[in-house]
Every structure is written in structure tokens, then in C-alpha cells.
Tab-separated table of C-alpha atoms in Angstrom:
chain	number	residue	atom	x	y	z
A	236	ASN	CA	-257.996	32.775	6.953
A	237	ALA	CA	-260.218	30.460	9.020
A	238	GLY	CA	-261.826	28.329	6.254
A	239	VAL	CA	-264.391	26.024	7.876
A	240	THR	CA	-264.950	26.468	11.616
A	241	GLN	CA	-266.802	23.954	13.759
A	242	THR	CA	-268.020	24.358	17.326
A	243	PRO	CA	-267.778	22.805	19.807
A	244	LYS	CA	-264.619	20.683	19.372
A	245	PHE	CA	-265.682	18.174	22.016
A	246	GLN	CA	-268.985	17.309	23.668
A	247	VAL	CA	-270.331	14.611	25.956
A	248	LEU	CA	-274.084	14.046	26.081
A	249	LYS	CA	-276.432	11.723	27.884
A	250	THR	CA	-278.837	9.549	25.933
A	251	GLY	CA	-281.943	11.528	25.040
A	252	GLN	CA	-280.337	14.964	25.247
A	253	SER	CA	-280.440	17.311	22.275
A	254	MET	CA	-277.551	19.189	20.740
A	255	THR	CA	-276.769	21.449	17.800
A	256	LEU	CA	-273.390	21.350	16.083
A	257	GLN	CA	-272.403	24.601	14.444
A	258	CYS	CA	-270.462	25.115	11.224
A	259	ALA	CA	-269.445	28.305	9.439
A	260	GLN	CA	-267.315	28.932	6.357
A	261	ASP	CA	-265.755	32.186	5.212
A	262	MET	CA	-264.889	31.184	1.633
A	263	ASN	CA	-268.200	32.311	0.076
A	264	HIS	CA	-268.928	28.704	-0.902
A	265	ASN	CA	-272.377	27.735	-2.095
A	266	SER	CA	-272.449	24.118	-0.911
A	267	MET	CA	-272.021	22.697	2.581
A	268	TYR	CA	-271.965	19.160	3.972
A	269	TRP	CA	-272.137	17.193	7.195
A	270	TYR	CA	-270.297	13.862	7.563
A	271	ARG	CA	-269.722	11.438	10.366
A	272	GLN	CA	-266.531	9.429	10.701
A	273	ASP	CA	-266.453	6.136	12.574
A	274	PRO	CA	-263.495	3.735	12.915
A	275	GLY	CA	-263.157	1.566	9.822
A	276	MET	CA	-266.113	3.259	8.104
A	277	GLY	CA	-264.560	6.260	6.433
A	278	LEU	CA	-266.625	9.404	5.955
A	279	ARG	CA	-270.362	9.005	5.512
A	280	LEU	CA	-272.586	11.827	4.321
A	281	ILE	CA	-275.416	12.778	6.683
A	282	TYR	CA	-276.946	15.805	4.936
A	283	TYR	CA	-275.839	18.385	2.461
A	284	SER	CA	-276.947	21.757	1.180
A	285	ALA	CA	-276.174	22.385	-2.474
A	286	SER	CA	-277.071	26.056	-2.117
A	287	GLU	CA	-278.584	28.461	0.382
A	288	GLY	CA	-282.187	27.485	1.032
A	289	THR	CA	-281.874	23.827	0.049
A	290	THR	CA	-280.989	20.699	2.014
A	291	ASP	CA	-280.906	17.037	1.020
A	292	LYS	CA	-280.418	13.724	2.778
A	293	GLY	CA	-277.216	11.820	2.408
A	294	GLU	CA	-276.343	8.219	3.195
A	295	VAL	CA	-277.131	8.237	6.948
A	296	PRO	CA	-279.707	10.972	7.768
A	297	ASN	CA	-281.785	9.166	10.415
A	298	GLY	CA	-281.708	10.859	13.818
A	299	TYR	CA	-280.433	14.175	12.456
A	300	ASN	CA	-281.811	17.448	11.170
A	301	VAL	CA	-280.038	20.336	9.498
A	302	SER	CA	-280.559	24.037	8.940
A	303	ARG	CA	-278.862	26.179	6.326
A	304	LEU	CA	-279.132	29.391	8.270
A	305	ASN	CA	-277.531	31.555	5.584
A	306	LYS	CA	-274.777	31.145	3.007
A	307	ARG	CA	-272.079	30.921	5.695
A	308	GLU	CA	-273.690	28.659	8.283
A	309	PHE	CA	-274.967	25.079	8.260
A	310	SER	CA	-275.976	23.458	11.555
A	311	LEU	CA	-276.597	19.823	12.467
A	312	ARG	CA	-279.072	18.931	15.211
A	313	LEU	CA	-279.485	15.750	17.209
A	314	GLU	CA	-282.971	15.906	18.732
A	315	SER	CA	-282.632	12.868	20.995
A	316	ALA	CA	-279.063	11.610	21.140
A	317	ALA	CA	-278.374	7.874	21.086
A	318	PRO	CA	-275.119	5.996	21.854
A	319	SER	CA	-274.980	4.952	18.158
A	320	GLN	CA	-274.428	8.612	17.311
A	321	THR	CA	-271.110	8.677	19.129
A	322	SER	CA	-268.747	9.728	16.357
A	323	VAL	CA	-266.589	12.481	14.968
A	324	TYR	CA	-268.619	14.941	12.908
A	325	PHE	CA	-267.099	16.923	10.068
A	326	CYS	CA	-268.506	19.871	8.213
A	327	ALA	CA	-267.261	20.699	4.718
A	328	SER	CA	-267.916	23.255	2.009
A	329	SER	CA	-267.273	23.566	-1.704
A	330	PRO	CA	-267.722	26.371	-4.206
A	331	ARG	CA	-270.522	24.543	-5.947
A	332	GLY	CA	-271.974	21.149	-5.166
A	333	GLY	CA	-274.210	18.706	-6.923
A	334	SER	CA	-273.645	15.968	-9.434
A	335	HIS	CA	-271.607	18.068	-11.865
A	336	SER	CA	-269.418	19.871	-9.426
A	337	ASN	CA	-265.848	18.727	-9.931
A	338	GLN	CA	-264.416	20.710	-7.075
A	339	PRO	CA	-262.810	19.625	-3.808
A	340	GLN	CA	-264.548	19.991	-0.483
A	341	HIS	CA	-262.788	21.838	2.327
A	342	PHE	CA	-263.194	20.408	5.817
A	343	GLY	CA	-263.277	21.716	9.357
A	344	ASP	CA	-261.387	19.974	12.157
A	345	GLY	CA	-264.415	18.160	13.503
A	346	THR	CA	-266.569	17.820	16.613
A	347	ARG	CA	-265.882	14.777	18.769
A	348	LEU	CA	-269.203	13.718	20.248
A	349	SER	CA	-269.678	11.030	22.887
A	350	ILE	CA	-273.115	9.894	23.983
A	351	LEU	CA	-273.383	7.950	27.203
B	192	GLY	CA	-274.006	-0.362	-3.651
B	193	GLU	CA	-271.269	1.746	-5.131
B	194	SER	CA	-268.231	2.445	-3.041
B	195	VAL	CA	-264.673	3.581	-3.142
B	196	GLY	CA	-262.190	1.331	-1.437
B	197	LEU	CA	-258.489	1.110	-0.774
B	198	HIS	CA	-256.458	-2.008	-1.262
B	199	LEU	CA	-254.518	-1.838	2.002
B	200	PRO	CA	-255.596	-0.394	5.340
B	201	THR	CA	-251.986	0.263	6.421
B	202	LEU	CA	-248.686	0.990	4.723
B	203	SER	CA	-245.311	1.319	6.439
B	204	VAL	CA	-242.312	2.859	4.677
B	205	GLN	CA	-238.866	4.201	5.510
B	206	GLU	CA	-238.106	7.897	5.285
B	207	GLY	CA	-236.884	8.747	1.797
B	208	ASP	CA	-238.708	5.867	0.098
B	209	ASN	CA	-241.445	6.428	-2.448
B	210	SER	CA	-244.957	5.499	-1.275
B	211	ILE	CA	-247.813	4.242	-3.401
B	212	ILE	CA	-251.337	4.211	-2.024
B	213	ASN	CA	-254.010	2.499	-4.089
B	214	CYS	CA	-257.739	2.904	-4.463
B	215	ALA	CA	-260.352	1.003	-6.455
B	216	TYR	CA	-263.621	2.598	-7.435
B	217	SER	CA	-266.745	0.897	-8.716
B	218	ASN	CA	-268.753	3.581	-10.538
B	219	SER	CA	-267.841	3.847	-14.217
B	220	ALA	CA	-269.694	7.161	-14.444
B	221	SER	CA	-267.455	8.856	-11.869
B	222	ASP	CA	-265.698	11.762	-13.524
B	223	TYR	CA	-263.702	13.374	-10.736
B	224	PHE	CA	-261.417	11.996	-8.046
B	225	ILE	CA	-259.683	13.517	-5.048
B	226	TRP	CA	-257.031	12.456	-2.571
B	227	TYR	CA	-257.207	13.735	0.994
B	228	LYS	CA	-254.721	13.530	3.872
B	229	GLN	CA	-256.011	13.373	7.447
B	230	GLU	CA	-253.687	13.885	10.401
B	231	SER	CA	-254.648	12.812	13.887
B	232	GLY	CA	-257.257	15.111	15.425
B	233	LYS	CA	-257.778	17.120	12.255
B	234	GLY	CA	-260.113	17.216	9.302
B	235	PRO	CA	-259.270	15.840	5.849
B	236	GLN	CA	-256.949	18.095	3.879
B	237	PHE	CA	-257.066	18.305	0.074
B	238	ILE	CA	-253.910	16.980	-1.610
B	239	ILE	CA	-254.602	16.625	-5.312
B	240	ASP	CA	-257.458	15.931	-7.720
B	241	ILE	CA	-257.863	14.537	-11.219
B	242	ARG	CA	-260.614	14.586	-13.790
B	243	SER	CA	-261.597	11.543	-15.795
B	244	ASN	CA	-260.223	13.010	-19.041
B	245	MET	CA	-256.715	12.755	-17.573
B	246	ASP	CA	-254.482	9.761	-16.760
B	247	LYS	CA	-251.916	11.503	-14.616
B	248	ARG	CA	-251.508	14.672	-12.639
B	249	GLN	CA	-248.504	15.878	-10.693
B	250	GLY	CA	-248.206	18.149	-7.707
B	251	GLN	CA	-245.419	18.898	-5.311
B	252	ARG	CA	-243.920	15.449	-4.433
B	253	VAL	CA	-247.267	13.802	-5.247
B	254	THR	CA	-248.605	12.194	-8.405
B	255	VAL	CA	-252.066	10.788	-8.985
B	256	LEU	CA	-252.613	8.132	-11.626
B	257	LEU	CA	-256.019	7.161	-12.985
B	258	ASN	CA	-256.678	3.943	-14.871
B	259	LYS	CA	-260.269	4.049	-16.057
B	260	THR	CA	-260.041	0.645	-17.737
B	261	VAL	CA	-259.676	-1.160	-14.410
B	262	LYS	CA	-261.215	1.637	-12.292
B	263	HIS	CA	-258.077	2.187	-10.261
B	264	LEU	CA	-256.608	5.294	-8.692
B	265	SER	CA	-253.233	5.656	-7.017
B	266	LEU	CA	-251.357	8.307	-5.087
B	267	GLN	CA	-247.585	8.325	-5.300
B	268	ILE	CA	-245.581	10.274	-2.726
B	269	ALA	CA	-241.928	10.855	-3.589
B	270	ALA	CA	-239.209	10.902	-0.922
B	271	THR	CA	-241.671	10.186	1.886
B	272	GLN	CA	-241.084	12.168	5.064
B	273	PRO	CA	-242.206	11.598	8.677
B	274	GLY	CA	-244.632	14.488	8.230
B	275	ASP	CA	-246.421	12.445	5.576
B	276	SER	CA	-247.608	10.012	8.249
B	277	ALA	CA	-251.406	10.237	8.189
B	278	VAL	CA	-254.532	8.538	6.886
B	279	TYR	CA	-255.084	8.981	3.151
B	280	PHE	CA	-258.544	8.863	1.586
B	281	CYS	CA	-259.616	8.743	-2.001
B	282	ALA	CA	-262.997	10.145	-3.015
B	283	GLU	CA	-265.017	10.030	-6.209
B	284	ASN	CA	-267.781	12.126	-7.687
B	285	PRO	CA	-270.279	9.559	-8.995
B	286	ASN	CA	-271.865	12.186	-11.238
B	287	GLN	CA	-275.385	11.362	-10.124
B	288	ALA	CA	-278.136	13.799	-9.247
B	289	GLY	CA	-278.647	14.139	-5.518
B	290	THR	CA	-275.287	12.739	-4.498
B	291	ALA	CA	-272.041	14.193	-3.285
B	292	LEU	CA	-268.525	12.773	-3.025
B	293	ILE	CA	-268.128	9.151	-1.955
B	294	PHE	CA	-265.135	8.435	0.281
B	295	GLY	CA	-263.099	5.287	0.689
B	296	LYS	CA	-262.186	3.859	4.074
B	297	GLY	CA	-258.625	5.146	4.150
B	298	THR	CA	-255.025	3.881	4.257
B	299	THR	CA	-252.840	4.682	7.244
B	300	LEU	CA	-249.321	5.610	6.122
B	301	SER	CA	-246.580	5.258	8.736
B	302	VAL	CA	-243.141	6.671	7.946
B	303	SER	CA	-240.216	5.650	10.082
B	304	SER	CA	-236.896	7.487	10.156
């Protein structure tokens, strides 16, 4: 009963390097999300995918791209990493997203990313 | 902008006490609220939720209260235990097209025995 699985758990990059963070869920959820968590800032939405085949920008999308590979998988890509992107990244899923979805999101345990 | 905030960044209690964690929200159109618990090194874990047509909802040792008049949400934990030590977040669904949940900044609960 894995839920939401994120890989890798830790990563150190140099400025300018690229990286893809992987996320997979086994709950047959339609909607998936990527957040970043910084000290004192709470969780901020980067991108989300309300359903397979769709993606939308969240609060802080600059410097990131996403791919909803299939219903299970939603990846986050940093094309040219910057020190400001040092953060903990969380992936989440919910049965159905969007403005009228009153359902909780289920989170993975995060990827801790440091950019030097 | 609209945001969800918590009144206190930290709360310290003794084991066995009742804990109350507060949250203020700003969007009157929000119709769904969630409390999450986050332990060190882990992702947020769902605790309890409440819809805007309710004032109170109870779970196991936890109660969520919603006061729509003053846009206030609280989480009550009965007989707090050391295992309850964590960061607690509230989140709201602003019920707007193209948006997802909005999270507050979190309250760190420390339980001493």
C-alpha cells in the first residue's frame, strides 16, 4: 500500500544542471500536484494536473516544467537549476481535483533538493 | 492576495493536556477545509476535514471547529501525546476555477512528558 512515491529522496545539484523529480501514485487518483516547501513559507503550489492529459500552473511555476506521463505518474523538471530552487519538493494526489473537489490530497514523503 | 494563516507559529503543551491550534482564512467563498500533520522528514498527513455546511466535526481525539462568521478554523487535540509533536497545517479550497488547495504556514506543536 505505497500511496504516493517520490524519487529520489535526496539530491545535490550544481547551478545550471538539469534534473527530473519523479512521482507515482497507486490509488487510481485523477489529480496530481507538485509543491515546494521552504522554511516559514508553508506549501506553495508549482504545477498541478487535474486529470490525465492536462497541466496547469500554480503559484510559483517559473523555472519548472511538468509532464503527466499517464494516470499514475507526474514528473517535475528543472531545466537549469538555480540556488533559489533549493527546497523540499512534495508530490500529492487526490481522487478529483479542481475548484469543486472537496477531497483531501495525499502526499509523498518529499525530495530534498540542494543546489550549489 | 488570499491566504490561510495560523495565529501562532509554535505551541508547547504538557502530555495529557488538550491542545488547540488556530487558523484564520481570508476567502469567504472557501467551502472545504483540511488539517494536516507533518512529522520531521515526512510529507503532510491528512488528519480531518470539514465542509462549509458544518460547524464541527469529530474524529479520534481530534475535533475541528469552523466559524464562518469570523473565518476561523481550529483543531483541538484531546489528551495530547508526545507522538502528536509535529507541524500542523490548515488548508482551504477557495472554490475558484484553476486553483487548488491553499495552505497556511503551519504551527509547530511540542509535547513534553
